[in-house]
PDB file of C-alpha atoms in Angstrom:
ATOM      1  CA  MET A1136       8.290 137.583  87.169  1.00  0.00           C
ATOM      2  CA  LYS A1137       9.570 140.333  84.958  1.00  0.00           C
ATOM      3  CA  LEU A1138      12.176 138.080  83.749  1.00  0.00           C
ATOM      4  CA  LEU A1139       9.733 135.300  82.412  1.00  0.00           C
ATOM      5  CA  ALA A1140       7.585 138.561  80.769  1.00  0.00           C
ATOM      6  CA  GLY A1141      10.879 139.558  79.076  1.00  0.00           C
ATOM      7  CA  VAL A1142      11.758 135.958  77.596  1.00  0.00           C
ATOM      8  CA  GLU A1143       8.232 135.768  76.465  1.00  0.00           C
ATOM      9  CA  LYS A1144       8.249 139.226  74.673  1.00  0.00           C
ATOM     10  CA  VAL A1145      11.751 137.954  73.008  1.00  0.00           C
ATOM     11  CA  SER A1146      10.544 134.601  71.923  1.00  0.00           C
ATOM     12  CA  ASP A1147       7.340 136.217  69.927  1.00  0.00           C
ATOM     13  CA  PRO A1148       9.558 138.223  67.314  1.00  0.00           C
ATOM     14  CA  ILE A1149      11.888 135.107  66.763  1.00  0.00           C
ATOM     15  CA  GLU A1150       8.810 132.845  65.961  1.00  0.00           C
ATOM     16  CA  ASP A1151       7.723 135.421  63.510  1.00  0.00           C
ATOM     17  CA  GLU A1152      10.913 135.229  61.572  1.00  0.00           C
ATOM     18  CA  LEU A1153      11.094 131.494  61.152  1.00  0.00           C
ATOM     19  CA  PRO A1154       9.924 130.722  57.684  1.00  0.00           C
ATOM     20  CA  LYS A1155       6.422 129.099  57.676  1.00  0.00           C
ATOM     21  CA  GLU A1156       6.058 125.459  55.951  1.00  0.00           C
ATOM     22  CA  LYS A1157       3.846 125.549  52.719  1.00  0.00           C
ATOM     23  CA  PRO A1158       0.849 123.684  52.855  1.00  0.00           C
ATOM     24  CA  HIS A1159       1.235 120.438  50.834  1.00  0.00           C
ATOM     25  CA  ASN A1160       0.114 121.044  47.516  1.00  0.00           C
ATOM     26  CA  ASN A1161      -1.759 117.542  46.233  1.00  0.00           C
ATOM     27  CA  ASN A1162      -2.286 119.118  42.916  1.00  0.00           C
ATOM     28  CA  GLU A1163       1.729 119.326  42.242  1.00  0.00           C
ATOM     29  CA  VAL A1164       2.090 115.732  42.878  1.00  0.00           C
ATOM     30  CA  ASP A1165      -0.933 114.481  41.050  1.00  0.00           C
ATOM     31  CA  THR A1166       0.500 116.859  38.283  1.00  0.00           C
ATOM     32  CA  ILE A1167       3.853 114.919  38.464  1.00  0.00           C
ATOM     33  CA  GLN A1168       2.408 111.454  38.899  1.00  0.00           C
ATOM     34  CA  ASP A1169       0.240 111.955  35.132  1.00  0.00           C
ATOM     35  CA  HIS A1170       3.079 113.099  33.528  1.00  0.00           C
ATOM     36  CA  LEU A1171       5.182 110.131  34.647  1.00  0.00           C
ATOM     37  CA  GLN A1172       2.402 107.757  33.639  1.00  0.00           C
ATOM     38  CA  GLY A1173       2.030 109.485  30.392  1.00  0.00           C
ATOM     39  CA  LEU A1174       6.119 108.684  29.802  1.00  0.00           C
ATOM     40  CA  ILE A1175       5.486 105.122  30.808  1.00  0.00           C
ATOM     41  CA  ARG A1176       2.332 104.648  28.434  1.00  0.00           C
ATOM     42  CA  LYS A1177       4.576 106.477  25.476  1.00  0.00           C
ATOM     43  CA  CYS A1178       7.477 104.021  26.222  1.00  0.00           C
ATOM     44  CA  ASP A1179       4.946 100.660  25.970  1.00  0.00           C
ATOM     45  CA  HIS A1180       3.652 102.088  22.550  1.00  0.00           C
ATOM     46  CA  VAL A1181       6.840 102.259  21.077  1.00  0.00           C
ATOM     47  CA  PRO A1182       6.612 100.465  17.734  1.00  0.00           C
ATOM     48  CA  ALA A1183       8.788  97.523  17.288  1.00  0.00           C
ATOM     49  CA  ASP A1184      10.870  98.455  14.572  1.00  0.00           C
ATOM     50  CA  SER A1185      11.956 101.679  16.131  1.00  0.00           C
ATOM     51  CA  SER A1186      15.609 102.372  16.531  1.00  0.00           C
ATOM     52  CA  ILE A1187      15.668 102.144  20.233  1.00  0.00           C
ATOM     53  CA  LYS A1188      14.115  98.370  20.196  1.00  0.00           C
ATOM     54  CA  ALA A1189      15.947  97.610  17.390  1.00  0.00           C
ATOM     55  CA  ASP A1190      19.168  98.681  19.129  1.00  0.00           C
ATOM     56  CA  ILE A1191      18.443  96.865  22.448  1.00  0.00           C
ATOM     57  CA  SER A1192      17.400  93.563  20.698  1.00  0.00           C
ATOM     58  CA  LEU A1193      20.314  93.840  18.501  1.00  0.00           C
ATOM     59  CA  ASN A1194      22.594  94.126  21.529  1.00  0.00           C
ATOM     60  CA  ASN A1195      20.753  91.285  23.370  1.00  0.00           C
ATOM     61  CA  ASN A1196      21.119  89.005  20.422  1.00  0.00           C
ATOM     62  CA  GLU A1197      25.045  89.983  19.946  1.00  0.00           C
ATOM     63  CA  ALA A1198      25.472  89.285  23.989  1.00  0.00           C
ATOM     64  CA  LYS A1199      24.021  85.726  23.367  1.00  0.00           C
ATOM     65  CA  LEU A1200      26.096  85.010  20.153  1.00  0.00           C
ATOM     66  CA  ARG A1201      29.173  85.843  22.103  1.00  0.00           C
ATOM     67  CA  ARG A1202      28.515  82.929  24.447  1.00  0.00           C
ATOM     68  CA  LEU A1203      31.166  80.078  23.596  1.00  0.00           C
ATOM     69  CA  LEU A1204      29.512  76.558  23.251  1.00  0.00           C
ATOM     70  CA  ALA A1205      30.539  73.095  24.662  1.00  0.00           C
ATOM     71  CA  PHE A1206      31.044  69.998  21.918  1.00  0.00           C
ATOM     72  CA  LYS A1207      27.408  68.813  22.499  1.00  0.00           C
ATOM     73  CA  ASP A1208      26.043  72.210  21.778  1.00  0.00           C
ATOM     74  CA  ALA A1209      28.221  73.141  18.841  1.00  0.00           C
ATOM     75  CA  PRO A1210      26.851  73.049  15.568  1.00  0.00           C
ATOM     76  CA  GLU A1211      27.050  69.637  14.152  1.00  0.00           C
ATOM     77  CA  TYR A1212      29.515  70.493  11.042  1.00  0.00           C
ATOM     78  CA  LEU A1213      31.759  71.950  13.212  1.00  0.00           C
ATOM     79  CA  GLN A1214      31.954  68.801  15.685  1.00  0.00           C
ATOM     80  CA  HIS A1215      35.278  67.312  14.406  1.00  0.00           C
ATOM     81  CA  ASN A1216      37.300  66.508  17.562  1.00  0.00           C
ATOM     82  CA  PRO A1217      35.422  65.232  20.438  1.00  0.00           C
ATOM     83  CA  TYR A1218      38.563  65.573  22.572  1.00  0.00           C
ATOM     84  CA  ILE A1219      38.067  69.523  22.290  1.00  0.00           C
ATOM     85  CA  LEU A1220      34.981  69.778  24.753  1.00  0.00           C
ATOM     86  CA  HIS A1221      34.647  73.750  25.028  1.00  0.00           C
ATOM     87  CA  GLY A1222      35.438  77.098  23.403  1.00  0.00           C
ATOM     88  CA  TYR A1223      33.187  76.352  19.974  1.00  0.00           C
ATOM     89  CA  ARG A1224      31.512  79.523  18.539  1.00  0.00           C
ATOM     90  CA  GLY A1225      27.801  79.370  17.441  1.00  0.00           C
ATOM     91  CA  TYR A1226      26.406  81.046  14.189  1.00  0.00           C
ATOM     92  CA  LEU A1227      28.090  84.077  14.207  1.00  0.00           C
ATOM     93  CA  THR A1228      27.589  87.398  11.865  1.00  0.00           C
ATOM     94  CA  THR A1229      30.293  88.740   9.851  1.00  0.00           C
ATOM     95  CA  LYS A1230      31.026  91.509  12.261  1.00  0.00           C
ATOM     96  CA  LEU A1231      31.482  88.894  15.125  1.00  0.00           C
ATOM     97  CA  CYS A1232      33.509  86.522  13.201  1.00  0.00           C
ATOM     98  CA  VAL A1233      36.029  89.148  12.801  1.00  0.00           C
ATOM     99  CA  GLU A1234      35.701  90.086  16.355  1.00  0.00           C
ATOM    100  CA  SER A1235      36.227  86.371  17.372  1.00  0.00           C
ATOM    101  CA  ILE A1236      39.803  86.530  15.840  1.00  0.00           C
ATOM    102  CA  PHE A1237      40.571  88.267  19.428  1.00  0.00           C
ATOM    103  CA  TRP A1238      38.558  85.826  21.705  1.00  0.00           C
ATOM    104  CA  TRP A1239      39.975  82.612  22.890  1.00  0.00           C
ATOM    105  CA  THR A1240      38.362  79.624  21.160  1.00  0.00           C
ATOM    106  CA  ASN A1241      39.158  76.308  19.810  1.00  0.00           C
ATOM    107  CA  GLU A1242      39.999  78.431  16.604  1.00  0.00           C
ATOM    108  CA  THR A1243      42.206  81.129  18.266  1.00  0.00           C
ATOM    109  CA  ILE A1244      45.491  79.180  17.621  1.00  0.00           C
ATOM    110  CA  ASN A1245      44.673  78.305  14.164  1.00  0.00           C
ATOM    111  CA  ILE A1246      43.920  81.896  13.035  1.00  0.00           C
ATOM    112  CA  TRP A1247      46.860  83.402  14.843  1.00  0.00           C
ATOM    113  CA  SER A1248      49.295  81.156  13.623  1.00  0.00           C
ATOM    114  CA  HIS A1249      48.124  81.721  10.011  1.00  0.00           C
ATOM    115  CA  ILE A1250      48.323  85.229  10.265  1.00  0.00           C
ATOM    116  CA  PHE A1251      51.738  85.141  11.856  1.00  0.00           C
ATOM    117  CA  GLY A1252      52.901  82.728   9.076  1.00  0.00           C
ATOM    118  CA  TRP A1253      51.690  85.521   6.426  1.00  0.00           C
ATOM    119  CA  MET A1254      53.612  88.053   8.114  1.00  0.00           C
ATOM    120  CA  LEU A1255      56.601  85.877   7.838  1.00  0.00           C
ATOM    121  CA  PHE A1256      56.369  85.216   4.268  1.00  0.00           C
ATOM    122  CA  PHE A1257      55.499  88.825   3.275  1.00  0.00           C
ATOM    123  CA  GLY A1258      58.427  89.625   5.485  1.00  0.00           C
ATOM    124  CA  LEU A1259      60.713  87.313   3.435  1.00  0.00           C
ATOM    125  CA  THR A1260      59.294  88.187   0.245  1.00  0.00           C
ATOM    126  CA  LEU A1261      60.224  92.000   0.670  1.00  0.00           C
ATOM    127  CA  TYR A1262      63.695  90.889   1.915  1.00  0.00           C
ATOM    128  CA  ASP A1263      64.611  88.919  -0.980  1.00  0.00           C
ATOM    129  CA  LEU A1264      63.150  90.576  -3.767  1.00  0.00           C
ATOM    130  CA  CYS A1265      63.548  94.087  -2.615  1.00  0.00           C
ATOM    131  CA  LEU A1266      66.411  94.218   0.160  1.00  0.00           C
ATOM    132  CA  LEU A1267      68.962  91.744  -1.110  1.00  0.00           C
ATOM    133  CA  ASN A1268      70.939  93.079  -4.301  1.00  0.00           C
ATOM    134  CA  ILE A1269      71.397  89.390  -5.823  1.00  0.00           C
ATOM    135  CA  HIS A1270      72.358  89.511  -9.285  1.00  0.00           C
ATOM    136  CA  ALA A1271      70.363  86.513 -10.202  1.00  0.00           C
ATOM    137  CA  PRO A1272      68.903  85.449 -13.528  1.00  0.00           C
ATOM    138  CA  PHE A1273      65.053  86.721 -14.134  1.00  0.00           C
ATOM    139  CA  GLY A1274      63.704  83.410 -14.189  1.00  0.00           C
ATOM    140  CA  ASP A1275      64.821  82.664 -10.888  1.00  0.00           C
ATOM    141  CA  LYS A1276      63.658  85.813  -9.220  1.00  0.00           C
ATOM    142  CA  VAL A1277      60.400  84.819 -10.773  1.00  0.00           C
ATOM    143  CA  ILE A1278      60.276  81.180  -9.140  1.00  0.00           C
ATOM    144  CA  VAL A1279      61.135  82.758  -5.960  1.00  0.00           C
ATOM    145  CA  ALA A1280      58.733  85.373  -5.837  1.00  0.00           C
ATOM    146  CA  LEU A1281      55.869  82.880  -6.971  1.00  0.00           C
ATOM    147  CA  LEU A1282      56.532  80.350  -4.186  1.00  0.00           C
ATOM    148  CA  LEU A1283      56.477  83.360  -1.447  1.00  0.00           C
ATOM    149  CA  ILE A1284      53.329  84.689  -2.916  1.00  0.00           C
ATOM    150  CA  CYS A1285      51.894  81.143  -3.160  1.00  0.00           C
ATOM    151  CA  PHE A1286      52.657  80.768   0.634  1.00  0.00           C
ATOM    152  CA  GLN A1287      50.860  84.033   1.350  1.00  0.00           C
ATOM    153  CA  VAL A1288      47.848  83.034  -0.443  1.00  0.00           C
ATOM    154  CA  CYS A1289      47.740  79.822   1.275  1.00  0.00           C
ATOM    155  CA  MET A1290      48.210  81.584   4.888  1.00  0.00           C
ATOM    156  CA  ILE A1291      45.747  84.174   4.065  1.00  0.00           C
ATOM    157  CA  LEU A1292      43.047  81.515   2.713  1.00  0.00           C
ATOM    158  CA  SER A1293      43.603  79.316   5.841  1.00  0.00           C
ATOM    159  CA  SER A1294      43.241  82.408   8.141  1.00  0.00           C
ATOM    160  CA  VAL A1295      40.098  83.491   6.401  1.00  0.00           C
ATOM    161  CA  TYR A1296      38.520  79.684   6.771  1.00  0.00           C
ATOM    162  CA  HIS A1297      39.191  79.534  10.524  1.00  0.00           C
ATOM    163  CA  THR A1298      37.736  82.804  10.779  1.00  0.00           C
ATOM    164  CA  PHE A1299      34.431  82.663   8.961  1.00  0.00           C
ATOM    165  CA  SER A1300      33.789  78.984   9.174  1.00  0.00           C
ATOM    166  CA  CYS A1301      31.458  79.210  11.798  1.00  0.00           C
ATOM    167  CA  ARG A1302      28.968  82.110   9.716  1.00  0.00           C
ATOM    168  CA  SER A1303      27.116  79.284   8.400  1.00  0.00           C
ATOM    169  CA  GLU A1304      27.463  75.341   7.261  1.00  0.00           C
ATOM    170  CA  LYS A1305      27.380  76.668   3.237  1.00  0.00           C
ATOM    171  CA  ASP A1306      29.874  79.304   4.188  1.00  0.00           C
ATOM    172  CA  TYR A1307      32.113  76.596   6.043  1.00  0.00           C
ATOM    173  CA  TRP A1308      32.240  74.500   2.758  1.00  0.00           C
ATOM    174  CA  CYS A1309      32.909  77.121   0.635  1.00  0.00           C
ATOM    175  CA  PHE A1310      35.766  78.830   2.876  1.00  0.00           C
ATOM    176  CA  LEU A1311      37.038  74.887   3.003  1.00  0.00           C
ATOM    177  CA  SER A1312      37.422  74.702  -0.482  1.00  0.00           C
ATOM    178  CA  PHE A1313      39.628  77.861  -0.552  1.00  0.00           C
ATOM    179  CA  ASP A1314      41.505  76.815   2.191  1.00  0.00           C
ATOM    180  CA  LEU A1315      42.319  73.389   0.299  1.00  0.00           C
ATOM    181  CA  PHE A1316      42.819  75.390  -2.738  1.00  0.00           C
ATOM    182  CA  GLY A1317      45.591  77.595  -1.121  1.00  0.00           C
ATOM    183  CA  ILE A1318      47.462  74.406   0.778  1.00  0.00           C
ATOM    184  CA  ALA A1319      47.328  72.788  -2.931  1.00  0.00           C
ATOM    185  CA  LEU A1320      48.700  75.833  -4.593  1.00  0.00           C
ATOM    186  CA  SER A1321      51.705  75.948  -1.989  1.00  0.00           C
ATOM    187  CA  LEU A1322      52.567  72.346  -2.917  1.00  0.00           C
ATOM    188  CA  LEU A1323      52.441  73.047  -6.557  1.00  0.00           C
ATOM    189  CA  SER A1324      54.759  75.714  -5.998  1.00  0.00           C
ATOM    190  CA  ILE A1325      57.079  73.921  -3.935  1.00  0.00           C
ATOM    191  CA  TYR A1326      56.724  71.063  -6.648  1.00  0.00           C
ATOM    192  CA  MET A1327      57.496  73.080  -9.598  1.00  0.00           C
ATOM    193  CA  SER A1328      60.317  75.349  -7.931  1.00  0.00           C
ATOM    194  CA  GLY A1329      62.088  71.911  -7.287  1.00  0.00           C
ATOM    195  CA  VAL A1330      61.851  70.595 -10.694  1.00  0.00           C
ATOM    196  CA  TYR A1331      63.201  74.190 -11.843  1.00  0.00           C
ATOM    197  CA  TYR A1332      66.483  73.622  -9.766  1.00  0.00           C
ATOM    198  CA  ALA A1333      66.736  70.156 -10.456  1.00  0.00           C
ATOM    199  CA  PHE A1334      66.484  70.137 -14.302  1.00  0.00           C
ATOM    200  CA  TRP A1335      68.585  73.522 -14.155  1.00  0.00           C
ATOM    201  CA  CYS A1336      71.026  71.868 -17.015  1.00  0.00           C
ATOM    202  CA  HIS A1337      68.165  70.179 -18.981  1.00  0.00           C
ATOM    203  CA  LYS A1338      65.670  73.117 -20.083  1.00  0.00           C
ATOM    204  CA  VAL A1339      63.330  70.837 -22.143  1.00  0.00           C
ATOM    205  CA  CYS A1340      62.976  68.437 -19.299  1.00  0.00           C
ATOM    206  CA  ARG A1341      62.425  71.367 -16.984  1.00  0.00           C
ATOM    207  CA  THR A1342      59.563  72.789 -18.823  1.00  0.00           C
ATOM    208  CA  THR A1343      57.700  69.906 -19.848  1.00  0.00           C
ATOM    209  CA  THR A1344      57.473  68.443 -16.176  1.00  0.00           C
ATOM    210  CA  ASN A1345      56.338  71.848 -15.030  1.00  0.00           C
ATOM    211  CA  LEU A1346      53.737  72.240 -17.647  1.00  0.00           C
ATOM    212  CA  ARG A1347      52.646  68.582 -17.260  1.00  0.00           C
ATOM    213  CA  THR A1348      52.377  69.478 -13.409  1.00  0.00           C
ATOM    214  CA  ALA A1349      50.191  72.483 -14.044  1.00  0.00           C
ATOM    215  CA  LEU A1350      47.936  70.842 -16.333  1.00  0.00           C
ATOM    216  CA  GLN A1351      47.216  67.856 -13.695  1.00  0.00           C
ATOM    217  CA  TYR A1352      46.528  70.746 -11.001  1.00  0.00           C
ATOM    218  CA  GLY A1353      44.095  72.436 -13.298  1.00  0.00           C
ATOM    219  CA  VAL A1354      42.445  69.155 -14.037  1.00  0.00           C
ATOM    220  CA  CYS A1355      42.046  68.501 -10.226  1.00  0.00           C
ATOM    221  CA  LEU A1356      40.894  72.071  -9.389  1.00  0.00           C
ATOM    222  CA  ARG A1357      38.045  71.765 -12.286  1.00  0.00           C
ATOM    223  CA  ASP A1358      36.753  68.150 -11.693  1.00  0.00           C
ATOM    224  CA  GLY A1359      37.401  67.860  -7.985  1.00  0.00           C
ATOM    225  CA  ASP A1360      33.864  68.528  -6.831  1.00  0.00           C
ATOM    226  CA  GLU A1361      32.687  65.849  -9.318  1.00  0.00           C
ATOM    227  CA  LEU A1362      34.827  63.268  -8.097  1.00  0.00           C
ATOM    228  CA  ARG A1363      33.335  62.971  -4.475  1.00  0.00           C
ATOM    229  CA  LEU A1364      36.167  61.138  -2.979  1.00  0.00           C
ATOM    230  CA  ALA A1365      35.709  60.291   0.685  1.00  0.00           C
ATOM    231  CA  GLY A1366      38.113  62.090   3.179  1.00  0.00           C
ATOM    232  CA  PHE A1367      40.895  59.301   3.875  1.00  0.00           C
ATOM    233  CA  ALA A1368      41.311  58.976  -0.229  1.00  0.00           C
ATOM    234  CA  LYS A1369      41.803  62.721  -0.644  1.00  0.00           C
ATOM    235  CA  ALA A1370      44.315  62.717   2.022  1.00  0.00           C
ATOM    236  CA  ILE A1371      46.073  59.758   0.241  1.00  0.00           C
ATOM    237  CA  VAL A1372      45.777  61.788  -3.131  1.00  0.00           C
ATOM    238  CA  LEU A1373      47.351  64.928  -1.062  1.00  0.00           C
ATOM    239  CA  ILE A1374      50.015  62.797   0.546  1.00  0.00           C
ATOM    240  CA  GLN A1375      51.067  61.263  -2.653  1.00  0.00           C
ATOM    241  CA  PHE A1376      50.884  64.326  -4.593  1.00  0.00           C
TER     242      PHE A1376
END
């Protein structure tokens, strides 16, 4: 009995030392809930033109624009080859057009082949005109420089066309015109350089032939849109040229 009495005496101070649980405060919980509801109401009343909602909508739109399309879903003016079934870009902004250079699309090889082509001709220009110490007439150096520069212009314009052709139909036809201009310019430089070396000993024939060719090229550029030739007719004229 004395032992039990001692246990009861020891247990009493232990219970006194234990921290007592604080009573549940309903006022604090209600205050937190009211604060959260106020924040939710503020978010709901954010104006549509705010920077937060603008950023969210912009990110959502860019995510949708980054999706590649099938042939049947692509813009009609981009549906050239029915045997290429996937990998078409939709209407893109200028930023996404530049970004699409690093995507895998139906234009990736076209873009990078012309970029590497420009790098090649740029390196050849530096090598032939700056690194090689060739004692050639000034006219020869001018012809070689013009030939390589025309090739670079062709590569740049073609890569620009394949990159930005999906921005809009109007831009598509505009960049296509630049692409064809670069191709025609490179063909002109090839022809004129050939005439230059073919009539090396006949300066009068060389000069008159190159002037006549340059004049024909200028007339075609000026009146090309007014002729309105069909696609196959343009191809025939290009091959004959």
